[in-house]
Coordinates of C-alpha atoms in Angstrom, one line a residue:
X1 CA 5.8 -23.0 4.9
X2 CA 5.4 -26.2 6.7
X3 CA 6.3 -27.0 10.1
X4 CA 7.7 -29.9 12.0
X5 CA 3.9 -30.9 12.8
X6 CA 3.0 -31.2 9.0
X7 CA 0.9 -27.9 9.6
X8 CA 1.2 -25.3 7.0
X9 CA 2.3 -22.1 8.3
X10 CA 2.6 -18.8 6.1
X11 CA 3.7 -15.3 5.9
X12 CA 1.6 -12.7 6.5
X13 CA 1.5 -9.0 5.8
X14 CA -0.6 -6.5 7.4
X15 CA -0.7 -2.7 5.5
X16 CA -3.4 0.0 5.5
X17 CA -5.5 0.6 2.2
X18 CA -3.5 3.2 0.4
X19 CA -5.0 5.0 -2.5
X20 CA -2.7 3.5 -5.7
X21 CA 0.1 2.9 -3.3
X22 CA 3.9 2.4 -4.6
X23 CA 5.5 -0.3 -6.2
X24 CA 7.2 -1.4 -2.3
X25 CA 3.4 -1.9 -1.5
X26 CA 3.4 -4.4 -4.4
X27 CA 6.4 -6.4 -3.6
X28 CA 5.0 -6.8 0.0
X29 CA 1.5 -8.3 -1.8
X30 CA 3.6 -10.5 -4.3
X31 CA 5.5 -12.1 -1.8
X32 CA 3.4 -13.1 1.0
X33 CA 0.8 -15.8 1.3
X34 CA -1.6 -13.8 3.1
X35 CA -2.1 -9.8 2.5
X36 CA -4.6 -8.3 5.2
X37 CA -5.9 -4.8 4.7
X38 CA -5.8 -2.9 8.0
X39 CA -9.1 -1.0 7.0
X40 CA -10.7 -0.6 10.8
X41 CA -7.6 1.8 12.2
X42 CA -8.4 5.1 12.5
X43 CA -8.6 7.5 9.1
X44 CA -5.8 10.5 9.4
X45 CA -6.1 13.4 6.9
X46 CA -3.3 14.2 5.1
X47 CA -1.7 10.1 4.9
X48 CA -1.6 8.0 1.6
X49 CA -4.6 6.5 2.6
X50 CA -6.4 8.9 -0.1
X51 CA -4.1 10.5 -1.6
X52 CA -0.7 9.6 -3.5
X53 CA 2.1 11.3 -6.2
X54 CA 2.1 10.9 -9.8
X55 CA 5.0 12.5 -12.5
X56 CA 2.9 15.6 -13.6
X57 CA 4.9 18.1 -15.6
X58 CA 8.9 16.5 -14.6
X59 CA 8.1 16.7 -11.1
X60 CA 6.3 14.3 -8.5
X61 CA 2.6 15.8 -7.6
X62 CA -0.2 14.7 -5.2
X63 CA -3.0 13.4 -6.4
X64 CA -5.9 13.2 -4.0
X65 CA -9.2 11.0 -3.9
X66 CA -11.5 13.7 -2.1
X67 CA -13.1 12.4 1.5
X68 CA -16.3 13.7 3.3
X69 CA -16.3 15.7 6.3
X70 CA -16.6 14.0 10.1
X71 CA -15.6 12.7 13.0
X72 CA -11.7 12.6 13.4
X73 CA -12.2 9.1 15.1
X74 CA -14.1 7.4 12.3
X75 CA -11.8 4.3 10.7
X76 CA -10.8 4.0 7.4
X77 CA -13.8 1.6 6.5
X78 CA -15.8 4.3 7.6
X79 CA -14.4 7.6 5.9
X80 CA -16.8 8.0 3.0
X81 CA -16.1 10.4 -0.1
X82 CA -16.7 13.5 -1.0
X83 CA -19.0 13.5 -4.6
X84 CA -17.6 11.2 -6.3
X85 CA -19.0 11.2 -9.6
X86 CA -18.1 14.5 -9.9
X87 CA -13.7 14.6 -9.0
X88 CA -14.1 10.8 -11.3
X89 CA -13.7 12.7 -14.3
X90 CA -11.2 15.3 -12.5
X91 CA -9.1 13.1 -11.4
X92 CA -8.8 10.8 -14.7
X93 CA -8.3 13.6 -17.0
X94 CA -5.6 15.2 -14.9
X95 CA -4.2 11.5 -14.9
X96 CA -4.4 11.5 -18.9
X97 CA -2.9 14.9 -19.2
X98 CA 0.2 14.0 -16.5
X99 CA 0.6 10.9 -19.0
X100 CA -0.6 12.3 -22.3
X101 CA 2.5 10.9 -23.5
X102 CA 3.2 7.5 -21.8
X103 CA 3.1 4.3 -23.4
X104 CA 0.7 2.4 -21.5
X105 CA -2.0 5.3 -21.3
X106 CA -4.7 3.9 -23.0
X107 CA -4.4 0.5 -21.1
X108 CA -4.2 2.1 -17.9
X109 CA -7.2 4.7 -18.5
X110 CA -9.2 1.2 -19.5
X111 CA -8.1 -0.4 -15.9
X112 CA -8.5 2.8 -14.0
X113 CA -11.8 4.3 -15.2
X114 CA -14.1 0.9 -14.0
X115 CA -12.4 1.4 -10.8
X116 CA -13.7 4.7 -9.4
X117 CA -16.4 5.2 -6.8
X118 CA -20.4 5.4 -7.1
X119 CA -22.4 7.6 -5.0
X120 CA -22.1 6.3 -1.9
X121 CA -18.6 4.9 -1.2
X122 CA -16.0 5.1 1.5
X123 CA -12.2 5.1 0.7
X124 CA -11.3 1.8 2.1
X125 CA -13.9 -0.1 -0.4
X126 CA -12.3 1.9 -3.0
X127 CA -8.9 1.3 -2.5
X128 CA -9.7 -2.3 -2.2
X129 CA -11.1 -2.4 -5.6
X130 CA -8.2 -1.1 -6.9
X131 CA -6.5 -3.4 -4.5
X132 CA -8.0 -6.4 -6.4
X133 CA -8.4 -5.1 -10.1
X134 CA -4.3 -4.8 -9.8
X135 CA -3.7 -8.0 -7.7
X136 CA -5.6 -9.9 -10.9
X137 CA -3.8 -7.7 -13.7
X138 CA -0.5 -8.7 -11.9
X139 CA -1.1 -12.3 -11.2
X140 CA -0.4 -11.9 -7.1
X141 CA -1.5 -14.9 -5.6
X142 CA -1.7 -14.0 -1.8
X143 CA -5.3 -14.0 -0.3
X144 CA -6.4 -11.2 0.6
X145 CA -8.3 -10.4 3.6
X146 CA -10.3 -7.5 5.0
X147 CA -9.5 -6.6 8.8
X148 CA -13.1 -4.8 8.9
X149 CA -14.7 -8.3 8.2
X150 CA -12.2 -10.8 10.4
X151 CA -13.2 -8.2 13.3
X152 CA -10.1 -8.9 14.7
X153 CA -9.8 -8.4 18.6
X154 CA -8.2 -4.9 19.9
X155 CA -4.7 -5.0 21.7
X156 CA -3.4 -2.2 24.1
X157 CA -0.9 -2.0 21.1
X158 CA -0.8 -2.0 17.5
X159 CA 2.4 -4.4 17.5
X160 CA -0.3 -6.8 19.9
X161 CA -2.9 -6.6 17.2
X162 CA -0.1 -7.2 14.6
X163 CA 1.2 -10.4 16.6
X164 CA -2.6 -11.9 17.0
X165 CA -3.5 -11.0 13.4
X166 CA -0.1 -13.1 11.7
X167 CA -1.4 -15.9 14.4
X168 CA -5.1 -15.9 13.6
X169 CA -3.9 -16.3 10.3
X170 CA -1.8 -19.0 10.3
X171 CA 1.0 -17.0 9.9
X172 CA 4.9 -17.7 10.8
X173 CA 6.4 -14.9 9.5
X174 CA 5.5 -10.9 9.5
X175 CA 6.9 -8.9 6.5
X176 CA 6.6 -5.4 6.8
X177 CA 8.5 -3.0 4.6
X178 CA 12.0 -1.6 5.8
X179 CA 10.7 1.9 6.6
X180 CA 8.9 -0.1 9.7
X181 CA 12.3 -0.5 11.0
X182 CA 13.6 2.9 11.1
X183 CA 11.0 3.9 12.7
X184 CA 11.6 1.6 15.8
X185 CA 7.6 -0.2 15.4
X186 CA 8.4 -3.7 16.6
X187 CA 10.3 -5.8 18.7
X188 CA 11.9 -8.7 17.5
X189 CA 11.9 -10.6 20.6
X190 CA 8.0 -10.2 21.4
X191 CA 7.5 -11.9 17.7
X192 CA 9.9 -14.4 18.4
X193 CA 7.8 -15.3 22.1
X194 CA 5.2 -15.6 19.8
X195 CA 6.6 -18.2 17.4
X196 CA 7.0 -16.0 14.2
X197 CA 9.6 -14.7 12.3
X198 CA 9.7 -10.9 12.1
X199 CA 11.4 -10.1 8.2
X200 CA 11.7 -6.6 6.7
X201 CA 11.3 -6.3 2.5
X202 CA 14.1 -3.5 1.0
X203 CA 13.3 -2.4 -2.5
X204 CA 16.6 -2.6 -4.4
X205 CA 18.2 0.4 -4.8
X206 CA 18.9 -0.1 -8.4
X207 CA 15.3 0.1 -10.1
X208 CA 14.1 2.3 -12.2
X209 CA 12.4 2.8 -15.4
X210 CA 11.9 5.0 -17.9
X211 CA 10.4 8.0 -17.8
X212 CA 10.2 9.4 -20.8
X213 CA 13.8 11.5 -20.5
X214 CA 13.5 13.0 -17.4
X215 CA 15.6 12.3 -14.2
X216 CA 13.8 9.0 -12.6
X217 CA 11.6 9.9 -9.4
X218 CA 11.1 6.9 -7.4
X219 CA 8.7 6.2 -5.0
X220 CA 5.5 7.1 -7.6
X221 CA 2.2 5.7 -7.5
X222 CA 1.6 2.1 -9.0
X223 CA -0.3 4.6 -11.8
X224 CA 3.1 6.1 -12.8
X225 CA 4.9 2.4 -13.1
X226 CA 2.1 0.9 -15.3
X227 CA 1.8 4.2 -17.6
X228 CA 5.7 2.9 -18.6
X229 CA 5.5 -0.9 -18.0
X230 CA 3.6 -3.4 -19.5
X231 CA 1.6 -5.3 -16.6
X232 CA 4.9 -8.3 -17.3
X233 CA 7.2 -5.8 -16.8
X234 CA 6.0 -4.5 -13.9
X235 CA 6.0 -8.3 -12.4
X236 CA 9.5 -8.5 -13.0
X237 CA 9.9 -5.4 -10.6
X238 CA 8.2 -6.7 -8.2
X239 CA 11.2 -9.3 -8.0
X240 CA 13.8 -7.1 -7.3
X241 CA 13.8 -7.0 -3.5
X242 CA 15.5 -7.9 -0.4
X243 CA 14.6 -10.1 2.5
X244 CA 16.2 -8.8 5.7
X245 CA 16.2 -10.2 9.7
X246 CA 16.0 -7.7 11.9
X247 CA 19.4 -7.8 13.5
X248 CA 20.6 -7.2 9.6
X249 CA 19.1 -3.8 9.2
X250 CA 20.8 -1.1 11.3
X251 CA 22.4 1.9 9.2
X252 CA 20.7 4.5 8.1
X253 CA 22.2 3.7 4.5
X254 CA 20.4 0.0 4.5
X255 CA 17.1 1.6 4.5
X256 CA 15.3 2.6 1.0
X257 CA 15.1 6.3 0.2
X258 CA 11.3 7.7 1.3
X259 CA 8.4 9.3 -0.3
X260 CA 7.5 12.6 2.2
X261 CA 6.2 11.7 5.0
X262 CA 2.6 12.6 5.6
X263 CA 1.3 15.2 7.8
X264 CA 0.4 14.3 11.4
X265 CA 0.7 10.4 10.7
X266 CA 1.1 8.5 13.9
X267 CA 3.3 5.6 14.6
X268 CA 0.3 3.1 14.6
X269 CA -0.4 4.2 10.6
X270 CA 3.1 2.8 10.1
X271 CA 4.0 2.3 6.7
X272 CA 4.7 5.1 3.9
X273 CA 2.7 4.8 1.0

């Protein structure tokens, strides 16, 4: 994006590191020119940040990356894991059982099992791995930034840190996805007093995949939509998406259907996963 001054000006999205996050995540990552990971916000037990749902046995289960014990103020860059080397092997095998019958299981066992922790590791530089390793298997093209390493300053707010982040970067729009909107986070007019555009990406209501027979769950881990797409196939789902204004989305009925919500997630840890 280019404005009147010649300057190029982008779109920016800001999102926690969420442990395999959903495909919503993706289509946020696809389609903005500048993806920052919101890594020094508080860690909250219980939140997608380490944990997520995959299709185990017909039905949607969790499936959680262990943390250490600590203080409940430490930040996500900070939360460390709990032995890792020993829940790697738990966690991919219960992956390759949930999937034993998938058509991508052998690719995504090869992806996943470079991906997981050594001994001394927190969550946020895990999920950012990951983060990468599926940005480059996908061919997403935003750059993506680290909040832990900008040090960004702190606001009274988190829609003030939100604001100054888009700016810092260069940013003319914010994209954050539709759930941000129910939940009453921002306020158009203090982005537009800022010079940027405040936009909200809706999944369309319409994909799916299959499953291998079974009703479709949406709102899966990226683990479940590789194990039955092709990494191309899964690019073309991250087309199929929305744009909306602000002053479009309004009903109850515009806004995507939602994973459950974690436990004891405040509004400043703002997205679902």
């Amino acid at each position: 994006m280019t404005d009147t001054s010649g300057e190029t000006r982008c779109s920016v999205a800001v999102m926690q590191p969420y442990f395999f996050p959903y495909l919503g995540y993706f289509q946020l990552f696809a389609h903005v020119d500048v993806f920052v990971v919101h890594d020094d916000t508080q860690y909250v037990k219980q939140s997608w940040i380490n944990r997520n749902r995959i299709l185990e046995h017909g039905v949607a289960a969790y499936l959680t990356l262990p943390v250490a014990g600590g203080s409940h103020r430490q930040l996500i860059c900070e939360k460390r894991l709990h032995d890792p080397r020993r829940h790697e092997r738990k966690l991919l095998e219960r992956i390759r059982r949930a999937y034993h019958a998938a058509p991508h299981l052998d690719s995504v066992s090869a992806l996943l099992k470079p991906l997981f922790p050594g001994d001394d590791e927190t969550v946020a530089s895990f999920n950012v791995r990951a983060l990468r390793a599926l940005q480059e298997l996908l061919g997403l093209r935003a750059r993506l930034v680290l909040a832990s390493e900008r040090a960004y300053p702190r606001y009274p707010t988190a829609q003030e840190r939100v604001i100054r982040i888009c700016l810092e970067e260069g940013g003319a729009r914010y994209v954050n996805p539709i759930r941000a909107r129910s939940l009453g986070l921002y306020d158009q007019a203090a982005f537009a007093a800022a010079g940027l555009e405040l936009s909200y990406l809706s999944m369309n209501s319409d994909v799916r995949y299959d499953q291998t027979g079974g009703p479709f769950m949406s709102d899966l881990s990226v683990i479940d939509v590789l194990m039955f797409n092709s990494a191309a196939q899964t690019r073309e789902l991250l087309d199929r998406f929305v744009l909306r204004p602000p002053q479009s989305v309004g009903a109850l009925s515009d806004i995507e259907p939602s994973p459950p919500r974690p436990l004891r997630v405040p509004l400043d840890h703002r997205e679902s996963g």
